[in-house]
XYZ file of C-alpha atoms in Angstrom:
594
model
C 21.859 -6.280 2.185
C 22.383 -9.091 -0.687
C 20.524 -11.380 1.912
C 17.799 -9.167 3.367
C 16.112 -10.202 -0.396
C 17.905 -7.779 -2.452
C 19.773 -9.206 -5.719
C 22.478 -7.740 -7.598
C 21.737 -6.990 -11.473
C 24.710 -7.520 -13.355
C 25.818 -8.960 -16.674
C 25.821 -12.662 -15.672
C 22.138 -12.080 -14.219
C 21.082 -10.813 -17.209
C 22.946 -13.467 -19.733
C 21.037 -15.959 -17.702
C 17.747 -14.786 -17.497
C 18.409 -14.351 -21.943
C 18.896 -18.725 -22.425
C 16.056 -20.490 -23.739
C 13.978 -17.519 -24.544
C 10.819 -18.069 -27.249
C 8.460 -15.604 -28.822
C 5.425 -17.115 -27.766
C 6.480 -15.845 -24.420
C 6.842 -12.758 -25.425
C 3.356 -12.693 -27.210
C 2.498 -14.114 -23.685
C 3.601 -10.948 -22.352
C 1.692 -8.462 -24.869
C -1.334 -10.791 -23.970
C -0.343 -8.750 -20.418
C 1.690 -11.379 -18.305
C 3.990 -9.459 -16.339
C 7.019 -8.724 -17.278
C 9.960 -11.707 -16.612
C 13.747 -10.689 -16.934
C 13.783 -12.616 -19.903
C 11.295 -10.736 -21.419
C 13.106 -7.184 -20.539
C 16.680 -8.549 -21.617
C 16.056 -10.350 -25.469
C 15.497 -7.310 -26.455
C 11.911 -7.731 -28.272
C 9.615 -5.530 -26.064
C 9.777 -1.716 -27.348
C 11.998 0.765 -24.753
C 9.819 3.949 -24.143
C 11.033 7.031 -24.097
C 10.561 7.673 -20.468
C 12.712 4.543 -19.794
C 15.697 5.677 -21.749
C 15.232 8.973 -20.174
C 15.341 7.496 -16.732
C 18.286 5.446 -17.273
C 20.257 8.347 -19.168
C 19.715 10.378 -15.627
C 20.565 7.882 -13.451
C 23.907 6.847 -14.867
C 24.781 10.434 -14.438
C 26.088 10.544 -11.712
C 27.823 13.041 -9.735
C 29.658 12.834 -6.273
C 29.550 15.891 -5.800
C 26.041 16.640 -5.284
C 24.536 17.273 -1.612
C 22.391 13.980 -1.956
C 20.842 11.131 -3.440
C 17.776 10.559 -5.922
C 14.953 9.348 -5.451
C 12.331 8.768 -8.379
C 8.496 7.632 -7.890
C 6.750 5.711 -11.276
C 3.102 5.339 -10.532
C 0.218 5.174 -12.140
C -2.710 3.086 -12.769
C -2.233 -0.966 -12.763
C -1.356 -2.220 -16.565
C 0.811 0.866 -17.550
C 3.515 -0.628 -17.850
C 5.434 0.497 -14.877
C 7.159 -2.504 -14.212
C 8.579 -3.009 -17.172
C 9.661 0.900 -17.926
C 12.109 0.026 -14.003
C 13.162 -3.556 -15.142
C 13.701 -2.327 -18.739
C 16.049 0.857 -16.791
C 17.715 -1.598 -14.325
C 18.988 -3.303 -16.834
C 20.098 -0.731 -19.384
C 22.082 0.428 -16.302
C 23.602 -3.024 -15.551
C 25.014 -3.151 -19.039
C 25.725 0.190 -20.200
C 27.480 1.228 -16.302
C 29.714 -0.795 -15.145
C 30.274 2.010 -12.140
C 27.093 1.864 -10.847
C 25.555 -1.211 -8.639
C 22.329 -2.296 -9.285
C 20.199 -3.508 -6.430
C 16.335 -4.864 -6.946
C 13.933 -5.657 -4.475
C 12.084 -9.115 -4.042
C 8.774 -9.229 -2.833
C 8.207 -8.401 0.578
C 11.776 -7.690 1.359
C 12.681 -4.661 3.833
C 15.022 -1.925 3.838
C 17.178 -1.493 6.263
C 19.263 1.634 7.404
C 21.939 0.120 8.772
C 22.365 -1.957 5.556
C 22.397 0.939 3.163
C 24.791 3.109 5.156
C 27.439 0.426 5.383
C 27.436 -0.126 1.557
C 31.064 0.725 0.624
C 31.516 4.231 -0.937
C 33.342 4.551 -4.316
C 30.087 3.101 -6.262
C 27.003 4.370 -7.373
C 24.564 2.494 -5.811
C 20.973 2.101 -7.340
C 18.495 0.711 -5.788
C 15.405 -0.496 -7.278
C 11.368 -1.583 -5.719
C 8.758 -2.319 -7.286
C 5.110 -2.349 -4.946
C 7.135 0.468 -3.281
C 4.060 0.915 -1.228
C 5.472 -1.593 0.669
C 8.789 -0.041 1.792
C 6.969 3.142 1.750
C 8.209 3.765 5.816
C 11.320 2.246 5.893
C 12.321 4.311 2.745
C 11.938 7.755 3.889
C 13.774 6.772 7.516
C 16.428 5.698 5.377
C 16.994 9.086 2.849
C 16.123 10.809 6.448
C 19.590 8.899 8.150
C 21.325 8.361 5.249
C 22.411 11.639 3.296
C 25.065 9.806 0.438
C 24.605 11.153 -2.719
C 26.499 8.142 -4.200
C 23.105 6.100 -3.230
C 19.939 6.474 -5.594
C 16.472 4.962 -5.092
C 13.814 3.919 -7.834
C 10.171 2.995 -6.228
C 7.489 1.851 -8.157
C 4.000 1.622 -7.349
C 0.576 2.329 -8.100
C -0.719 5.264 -7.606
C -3.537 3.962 -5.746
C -1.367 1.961 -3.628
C 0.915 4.814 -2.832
C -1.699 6.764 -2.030
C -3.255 4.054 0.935
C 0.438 4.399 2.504
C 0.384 8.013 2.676
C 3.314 8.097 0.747
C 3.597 11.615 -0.821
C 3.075 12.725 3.118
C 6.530 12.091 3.921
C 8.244 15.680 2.649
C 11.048 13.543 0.324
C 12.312 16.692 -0.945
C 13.701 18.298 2.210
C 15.909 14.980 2.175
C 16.378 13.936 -0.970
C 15.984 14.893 -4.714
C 12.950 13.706 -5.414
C 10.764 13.977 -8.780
C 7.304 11.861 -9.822
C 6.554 10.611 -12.719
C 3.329 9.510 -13.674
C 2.639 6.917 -16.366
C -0.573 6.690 -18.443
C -0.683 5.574 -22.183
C 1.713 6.053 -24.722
C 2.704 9.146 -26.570
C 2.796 8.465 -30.484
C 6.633 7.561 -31.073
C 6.441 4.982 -28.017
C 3.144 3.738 -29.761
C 5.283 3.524 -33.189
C 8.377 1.575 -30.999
C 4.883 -0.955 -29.773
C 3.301 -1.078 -33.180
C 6.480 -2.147 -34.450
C 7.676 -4.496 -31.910
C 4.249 -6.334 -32.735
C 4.462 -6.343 -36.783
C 7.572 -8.365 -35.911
C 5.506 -11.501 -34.727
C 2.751 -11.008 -37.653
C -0.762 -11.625 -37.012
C 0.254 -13.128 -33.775
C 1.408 -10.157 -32.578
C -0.815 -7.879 -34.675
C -4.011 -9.374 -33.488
C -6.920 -7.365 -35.010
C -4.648 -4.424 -36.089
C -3.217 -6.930 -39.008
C -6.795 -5.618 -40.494
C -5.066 -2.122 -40.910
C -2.296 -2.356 -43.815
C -0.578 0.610 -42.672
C 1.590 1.060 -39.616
C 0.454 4.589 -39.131
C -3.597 3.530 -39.283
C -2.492 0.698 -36.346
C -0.765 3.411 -34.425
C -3.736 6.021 -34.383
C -6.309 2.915 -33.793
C -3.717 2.335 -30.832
C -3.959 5.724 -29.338
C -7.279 6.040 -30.181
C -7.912 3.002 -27.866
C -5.473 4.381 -25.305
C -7.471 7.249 -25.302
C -10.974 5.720 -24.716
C -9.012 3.485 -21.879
C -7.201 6.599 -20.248
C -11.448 8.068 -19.132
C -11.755 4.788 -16.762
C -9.624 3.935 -13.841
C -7.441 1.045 -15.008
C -4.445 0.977 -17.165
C -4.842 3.097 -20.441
C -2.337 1.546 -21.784
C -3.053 -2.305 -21.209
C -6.549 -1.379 -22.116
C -5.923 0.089 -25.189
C -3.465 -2.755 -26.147
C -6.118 -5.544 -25.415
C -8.845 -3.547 -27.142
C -6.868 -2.982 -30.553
C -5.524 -6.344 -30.324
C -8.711 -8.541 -29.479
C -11.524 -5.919 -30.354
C -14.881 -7.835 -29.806
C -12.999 -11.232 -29.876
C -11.579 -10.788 -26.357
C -14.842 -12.393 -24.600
C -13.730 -15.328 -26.299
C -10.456 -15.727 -26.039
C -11.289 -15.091 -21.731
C -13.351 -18.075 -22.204
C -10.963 -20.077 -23.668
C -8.745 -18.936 -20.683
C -11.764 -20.438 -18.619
C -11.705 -23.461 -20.433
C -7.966 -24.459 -19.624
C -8.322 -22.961 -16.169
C -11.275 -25.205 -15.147
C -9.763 -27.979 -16.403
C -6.622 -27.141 -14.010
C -7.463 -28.165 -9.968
C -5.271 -27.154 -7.232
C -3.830 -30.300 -4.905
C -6.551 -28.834 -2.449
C -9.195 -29.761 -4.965
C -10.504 -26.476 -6.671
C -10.127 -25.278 -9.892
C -8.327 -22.287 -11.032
C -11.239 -21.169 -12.941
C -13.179 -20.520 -9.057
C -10.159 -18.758 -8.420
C -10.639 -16.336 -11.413
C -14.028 -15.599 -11.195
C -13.805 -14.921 -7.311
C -10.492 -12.403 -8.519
C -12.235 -10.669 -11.561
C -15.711 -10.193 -8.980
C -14.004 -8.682 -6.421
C -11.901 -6.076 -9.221
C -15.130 -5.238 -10.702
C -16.473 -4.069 -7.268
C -13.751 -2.384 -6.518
C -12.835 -4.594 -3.719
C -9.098 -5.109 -2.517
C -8.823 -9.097 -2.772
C -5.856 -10.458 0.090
C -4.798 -13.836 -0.083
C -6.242 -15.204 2.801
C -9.903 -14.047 1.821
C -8.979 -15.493 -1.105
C -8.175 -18.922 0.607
C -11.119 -18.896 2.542
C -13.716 -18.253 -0.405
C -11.722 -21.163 -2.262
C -11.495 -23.824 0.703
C -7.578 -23.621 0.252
C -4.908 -23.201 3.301
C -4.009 -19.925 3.258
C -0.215 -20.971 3.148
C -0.963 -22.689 0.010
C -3.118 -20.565 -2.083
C 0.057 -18.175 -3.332
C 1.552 -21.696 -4.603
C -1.562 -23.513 -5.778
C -3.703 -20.357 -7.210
C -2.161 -17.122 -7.731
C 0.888 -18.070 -9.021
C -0.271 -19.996 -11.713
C -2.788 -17.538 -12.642
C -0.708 -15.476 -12.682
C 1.713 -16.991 -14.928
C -1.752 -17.506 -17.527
C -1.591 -13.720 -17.505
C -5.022 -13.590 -15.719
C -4.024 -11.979 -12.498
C -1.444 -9.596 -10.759
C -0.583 -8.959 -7.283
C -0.608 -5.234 -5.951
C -0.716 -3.590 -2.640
C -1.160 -6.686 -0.610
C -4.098 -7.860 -3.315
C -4.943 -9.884 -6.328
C -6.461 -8.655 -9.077
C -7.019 -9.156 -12.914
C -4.701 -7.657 -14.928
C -7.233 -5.114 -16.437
C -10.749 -4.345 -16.058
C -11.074 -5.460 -18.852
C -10.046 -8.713 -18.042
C -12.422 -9.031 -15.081
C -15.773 -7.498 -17.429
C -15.187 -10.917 -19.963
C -14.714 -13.318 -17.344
C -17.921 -11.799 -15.704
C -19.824 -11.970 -19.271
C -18.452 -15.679 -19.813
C -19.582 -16.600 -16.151
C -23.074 -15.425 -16.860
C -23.640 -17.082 -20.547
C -22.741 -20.467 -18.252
C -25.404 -19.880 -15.767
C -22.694 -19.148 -12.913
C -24.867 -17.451 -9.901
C -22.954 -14.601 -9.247
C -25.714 -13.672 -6.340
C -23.421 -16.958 -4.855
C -19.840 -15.562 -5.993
C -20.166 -12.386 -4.271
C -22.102 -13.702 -0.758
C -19.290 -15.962 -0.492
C -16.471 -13.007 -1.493
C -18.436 -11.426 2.077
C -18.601 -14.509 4.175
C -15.069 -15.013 3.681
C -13.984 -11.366 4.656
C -16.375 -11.474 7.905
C -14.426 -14.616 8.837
C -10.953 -13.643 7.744
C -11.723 -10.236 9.053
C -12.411 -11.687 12.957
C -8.576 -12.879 13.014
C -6.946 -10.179 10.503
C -6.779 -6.854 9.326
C -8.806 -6.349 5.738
C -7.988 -3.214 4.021
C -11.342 -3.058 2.835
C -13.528 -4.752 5.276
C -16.445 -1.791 5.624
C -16.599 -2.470 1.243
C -16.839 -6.439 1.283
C -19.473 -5.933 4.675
C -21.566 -3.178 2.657
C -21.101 -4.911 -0.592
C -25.179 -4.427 -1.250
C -25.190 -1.028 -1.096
C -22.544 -0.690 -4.188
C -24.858 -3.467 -6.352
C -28.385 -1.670 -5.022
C -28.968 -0.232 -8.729
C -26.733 -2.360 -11.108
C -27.851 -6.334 -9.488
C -30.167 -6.069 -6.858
C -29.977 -9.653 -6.602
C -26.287 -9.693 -5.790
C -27.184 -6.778 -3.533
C -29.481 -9.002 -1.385
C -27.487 -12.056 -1.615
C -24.655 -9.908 -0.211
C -26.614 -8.210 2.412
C -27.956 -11.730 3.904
C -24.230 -13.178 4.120
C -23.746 -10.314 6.201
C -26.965 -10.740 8.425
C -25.942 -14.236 8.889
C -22.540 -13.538 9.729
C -23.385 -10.853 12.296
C -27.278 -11.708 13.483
C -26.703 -9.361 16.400
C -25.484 -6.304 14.049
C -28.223 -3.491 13.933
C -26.091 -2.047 10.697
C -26.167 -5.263 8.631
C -30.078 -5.973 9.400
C -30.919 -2.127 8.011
C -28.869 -3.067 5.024
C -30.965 -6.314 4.139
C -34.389 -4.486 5.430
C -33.582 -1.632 2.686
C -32.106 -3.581 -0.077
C -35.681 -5.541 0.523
C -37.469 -2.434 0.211
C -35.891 -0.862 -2.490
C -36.047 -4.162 -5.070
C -39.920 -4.535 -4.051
C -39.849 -7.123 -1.555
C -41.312 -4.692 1.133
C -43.122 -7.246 3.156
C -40.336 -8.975 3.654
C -38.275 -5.917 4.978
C -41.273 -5.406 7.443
C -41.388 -8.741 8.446
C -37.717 -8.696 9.275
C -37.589 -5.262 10.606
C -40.320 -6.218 13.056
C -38.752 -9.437 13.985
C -35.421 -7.232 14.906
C -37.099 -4.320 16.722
C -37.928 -7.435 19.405
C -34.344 -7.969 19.697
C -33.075 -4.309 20.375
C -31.728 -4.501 23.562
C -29.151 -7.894 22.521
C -28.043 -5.491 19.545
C -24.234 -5.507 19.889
C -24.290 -1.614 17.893
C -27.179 -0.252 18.560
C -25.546 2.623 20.159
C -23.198 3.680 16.791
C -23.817 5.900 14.806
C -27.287 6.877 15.513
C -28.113 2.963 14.117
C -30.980 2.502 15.726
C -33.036 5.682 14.641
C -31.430 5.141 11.065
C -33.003 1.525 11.557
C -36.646 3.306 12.873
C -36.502 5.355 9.870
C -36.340 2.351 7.446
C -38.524 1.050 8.676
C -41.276 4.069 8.558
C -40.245 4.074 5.049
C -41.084 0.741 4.341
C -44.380 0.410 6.401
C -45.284 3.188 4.319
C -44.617 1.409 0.850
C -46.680 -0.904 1.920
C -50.159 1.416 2.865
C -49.715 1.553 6.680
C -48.946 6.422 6.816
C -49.981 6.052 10.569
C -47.738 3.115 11.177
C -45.054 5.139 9.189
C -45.783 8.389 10.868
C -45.563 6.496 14.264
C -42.248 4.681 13.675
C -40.477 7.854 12.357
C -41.531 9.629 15.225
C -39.758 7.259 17.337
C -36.663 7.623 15.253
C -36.935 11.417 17.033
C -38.086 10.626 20.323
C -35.410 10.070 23.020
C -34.798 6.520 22.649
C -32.110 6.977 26.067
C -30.331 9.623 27.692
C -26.845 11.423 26.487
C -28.438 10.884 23.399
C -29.656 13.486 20.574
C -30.931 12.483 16.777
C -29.194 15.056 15.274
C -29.868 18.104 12.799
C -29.180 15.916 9.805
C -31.630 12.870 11.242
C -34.354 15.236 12.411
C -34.371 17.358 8.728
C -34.813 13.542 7.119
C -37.266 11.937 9.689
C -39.266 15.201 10.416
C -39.567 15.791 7.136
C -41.276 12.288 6.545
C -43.682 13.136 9.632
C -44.957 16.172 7.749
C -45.201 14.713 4.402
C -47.193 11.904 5.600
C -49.625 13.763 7.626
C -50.177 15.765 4.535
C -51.069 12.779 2.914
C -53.512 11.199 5.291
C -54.985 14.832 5.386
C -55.281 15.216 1.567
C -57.166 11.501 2.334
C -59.205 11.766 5.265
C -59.186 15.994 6.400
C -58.665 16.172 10.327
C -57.650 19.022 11.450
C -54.546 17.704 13.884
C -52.545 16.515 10.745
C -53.544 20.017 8.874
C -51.978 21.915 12.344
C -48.847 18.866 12.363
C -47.979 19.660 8.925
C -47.428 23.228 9.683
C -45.948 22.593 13.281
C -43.475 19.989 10.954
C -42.458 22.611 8.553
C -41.949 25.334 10.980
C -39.592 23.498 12.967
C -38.080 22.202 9.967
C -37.081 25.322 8.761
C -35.118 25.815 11.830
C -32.714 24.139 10.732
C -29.426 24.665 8.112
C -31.541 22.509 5.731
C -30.148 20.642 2.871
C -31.499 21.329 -0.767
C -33.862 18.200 -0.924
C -35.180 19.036 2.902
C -35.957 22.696 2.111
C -37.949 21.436 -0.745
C -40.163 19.355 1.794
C -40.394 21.514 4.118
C -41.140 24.289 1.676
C -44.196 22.287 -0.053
C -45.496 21.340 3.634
C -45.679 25.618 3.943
C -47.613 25.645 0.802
C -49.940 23.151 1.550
C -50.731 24.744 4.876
C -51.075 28.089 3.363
C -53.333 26.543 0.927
C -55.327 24.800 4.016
C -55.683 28.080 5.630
C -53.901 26.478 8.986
C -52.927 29.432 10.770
C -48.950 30.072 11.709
C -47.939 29.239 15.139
C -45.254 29.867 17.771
C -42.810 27.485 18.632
C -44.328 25.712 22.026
C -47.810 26.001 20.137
C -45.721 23.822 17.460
C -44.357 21.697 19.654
C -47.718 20.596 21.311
C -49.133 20.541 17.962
C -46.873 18.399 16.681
C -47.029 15.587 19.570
C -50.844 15.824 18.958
C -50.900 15.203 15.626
C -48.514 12.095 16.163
C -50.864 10.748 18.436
C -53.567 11.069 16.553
C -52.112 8.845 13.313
C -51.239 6.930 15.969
C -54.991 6.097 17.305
C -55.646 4.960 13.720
C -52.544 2.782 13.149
C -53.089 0.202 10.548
C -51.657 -2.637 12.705
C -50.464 -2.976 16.567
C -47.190 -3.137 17.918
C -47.248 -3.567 21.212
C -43.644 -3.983 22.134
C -43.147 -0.471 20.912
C -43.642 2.618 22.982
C -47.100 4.317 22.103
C -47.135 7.722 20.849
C -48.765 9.084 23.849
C -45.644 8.008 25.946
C -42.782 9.536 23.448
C -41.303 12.310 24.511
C -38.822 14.686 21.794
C -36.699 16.598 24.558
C -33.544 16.185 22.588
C -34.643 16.650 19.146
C -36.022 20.235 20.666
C -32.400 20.505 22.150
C -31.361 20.117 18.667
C -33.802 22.392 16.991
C -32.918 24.889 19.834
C -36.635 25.733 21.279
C -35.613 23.387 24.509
């Protein structure tokens, strides 16, 4: 097992990995490095309470019982979970000399075969952090192997445990198993942290030094941990950084940036590329692999864990979890954004590079989150539109042929006011329809219709709008329906905008297609924004005087009035199929009047 990347954790490990220990690496490590061996074994970082629990538990040990232990720490990234195991290992190590400590390298397996033949008369603990990892392999070993002389610690965060389905597998009908969940610190681990700082001064102190009292630091500390705990990331590396560097951490992250540009890789870029691309891709939420990582940075993917990570890593910038690379805190990521700005950095360039670099990784490799980096404009359509359409081209020119990525640019143009642009290009692509490698997904191509209606409408052109929405509806090929949820959204839009040119210009066929709209309309299960279309189109036609009809009247009435915008269309397209010529059999299909 030794040599399937498991070590053993005993006392000449851990007298070794206490030599030529400083304190400014173990300010290094409240800056929020990750935790080293020699950090867990000189004894200056404060033991929580949960970690003394753990280790209390797991040394007690009886051979009696039915079967082994298995105990899950998760939570958020920056909680400290890493340290709370390493800091347990090794009270273990020293304080049992029964039990044999096992830990887990990175990307190690476990095997069953391995863990049955360990030799009985030992407790046997076994240790893994990113857990995730060995998520599968873990449960078929506590499924074959039933020796309660064998306990397991996994570590990972929560998200991360959550991708691998790992509370699916029923652990308890196997094995003891018990979670527990880290976030923040309760106030007598905040006292042991408080504390452990005051022993390196105003070094350690940071901003709390401006408190003279060790219990004002330790309620500014929880205080902060309590701001931090409302936000996804680590509470408690967020409250640490917060109380620590206060308004002062945007500079000390540029600093960072300073030393990091200063530092290229062998393959020629600098580590400060590397950050930004990491802290972007945290802030939107995007898992960040290695390899896209390479390919954004120009560096061999067998390289960039040697030449970039790692040493950010070791500047206490970044972190690797669940198969990504990350800052170590949001925190981290929002000041490196901030700095990047104040220096003019185009961040419109960061991110359509961040998506260039997943569409080509993506065409050889899995991405965990390739539907995120490939819809990246959507999640910046409010916050940076200009990200958004920087975003949305990388992915038009990665895929020209994809009828998805071309809606995404045509509405991101739309919605930041570049309308005549989204026309032009939705015009140019409706030429192209049949070379469309998805088309046929998803209802793309009506969703694609649609957009467009809405934009020719932005721009002045209702009969245009009216006329493109209806072929959104019309049956574009057989075997093929729009669907309630399309027609509530696109019929909806025919009504309104017939009311509109009839407000306008009265005619009598949009007055009799408004109330043919909103009487099919409200045949259907109609969503809360739809029935309040729909139910102003009724008013209006009440208010008109436009007599109810029956369903075939509303049907005919309907087509009519379609043509008729159509006969005053602000501009011709004549590759598209004229009014007169669409025909709505499956939308009545849908609507149930067939």
């Amino acid at each position: 097992m030794l040599k399937q990347g498991w070590f053993h954790l005993d006392g000449d490990f851990l007298q070794q990995a206490l030599s030529d220990y400083s304190g400014q690496e173990i300010l290094a490590y409240f800056d929020g490095r990750p935790p080293t061996w020699s950090d867990i074994v000189n004894g200056g970082l404060p033991q929580r309470g949960v970690t003394k629990a753990l280790a209390t538990e797991l040394m007690n040990y009886s051979p009696k019982s039915p079967v082994g232990r298995l105990r899950l720490i998760h939570g958020a990234s920056g909680e400290g979970k890493t340290t709370v195991a390493m800091q347990c290992a090794a009270e273990i190590a020293r304080s049992a000399p029964a039990s044999y400590v096992l830990w887990r390298t990175p990307g190690a397996g476990l095997d069953t075969q391995l863990v049955q033949s360990l030799p009985t008369g030992r407790h046997y603990i076994l240790f893994s952090d990113d857990a995730e990892e060995i998520a599968r392999d873990l449960f078929e070993v506590v499924n074959k192997v039933t020796r309660p002389d064998i306990s397991y610690v996994a570590v990972a965060r929560t998200i991360d445990w959550s991708h691998v389905r790992g509370d699916a597998y029923p652990w308890a009908t196997h094995i003891g198993y018990r979670k527990t969940y880290l976030t923040g610190l309760d106030e007598a681990d905040a006292e042991l942290v408080v504390a452990a700082w005051s022993r390196h001064g105003e070094k350690g102190l940071g901003r709390l030094a401006e408190w003279e009292h060790n219990d004002a630091r330790v309620s500014e500390l929880l205080r902060a941990i309590r701001e931090e705990a409302a936000i996804e990331d680590g509470a408690l590396l967020g409250g640490m950084i917060r109380v620590r560097y206060g308004d002062y951490f945007t500079d000390r992250v540029r600093d960072l940036m300073r030393s990091l540009a200063a530092q290229r890789t062998p393959s020629g870029s600098t580590l400060s590329s590397a950050f930004l691309y990491i802290a972007a891709a945290h802030l939107a939420r995007l898992q960040l692999p290695p390899n896209i990582l390479a390919e954004a940075l120009g560096v061999p993917t067998s390289r960039i864990m040697s030449e970039v990570v790692i040493p950010l890593r070791d500047e206490a910038a970044v972190t690797i979890a669940g198969g990504g690379v990350l800052t170590r805190h949001r925190l981290i990521a929002e000041a490196c954004i901030t700095v990047a700005e104040q220096v003019n950095v185009n961040l419109a360039e960061t991110y359509s590079r961040l998506v260039q670099s997943a569409f080509r990784v993506g065409r050889h490799h899995f991405v965990r989150d390739y539907e995120k980096y490939t819809n990246l404009c959507r999640f910046f359509e409010k916050s940076r539109p200009e990200v958004a359409i920087a975003a949305a081209r990388a992915a038009v020119d990665e895929e020209k042929n994809s009828l998805g990525y071309i809606h995404n640019l045509a509405h991101i143009l739309r919605k930041t006011g570049q309308a005549d642009e989204a026309a032009f290009i939705s015009e140019k692509t409706s030429k192209m329809l049949p070379s469309m490698q998805d088309k046929n997904l998803s209802n793309k191509e009506r969703v694609f219709y649609r957009e467009w209606a809405t934009t020719e409408g932005t721009l002045g052109n209702p009969a245009v709008s009216i006329w493109l929405s209806s072929i959104s509806l019309s049956d574009l090929r057989e075997s093929d329906s729009p669907g309630s949820g399309h027609i509530e959204t696109a019929l909806a839009a025919v009504g309104g905008t017939m009311a509109t040119m009839h407000q306008n210009v009265p005619r009598d066929e949009f007055a009799t297609g408004v109330r043919a709209a909103e009487t099919l309309g409200h045949l259907l299960d109609l969503s809360r924004t739809a029935k309040s279309f729909f139910s102003r189109q009724r008013r209006l036609a009440d208010e008109w005087g436009t007599p109810k009809m029956g369903l075939d009247d509303c049907k005919i009435a309907l087509e009519k009035a379609i043509t008729a915008a159509w006969a005053v269309r602000e501009r011709d397209l004549p590759h598209l199929t004229s009014a007169p010529k669409l025909r709505f059999t499956a939308m009545y299909k849908d609507l149930g009047i067939a």
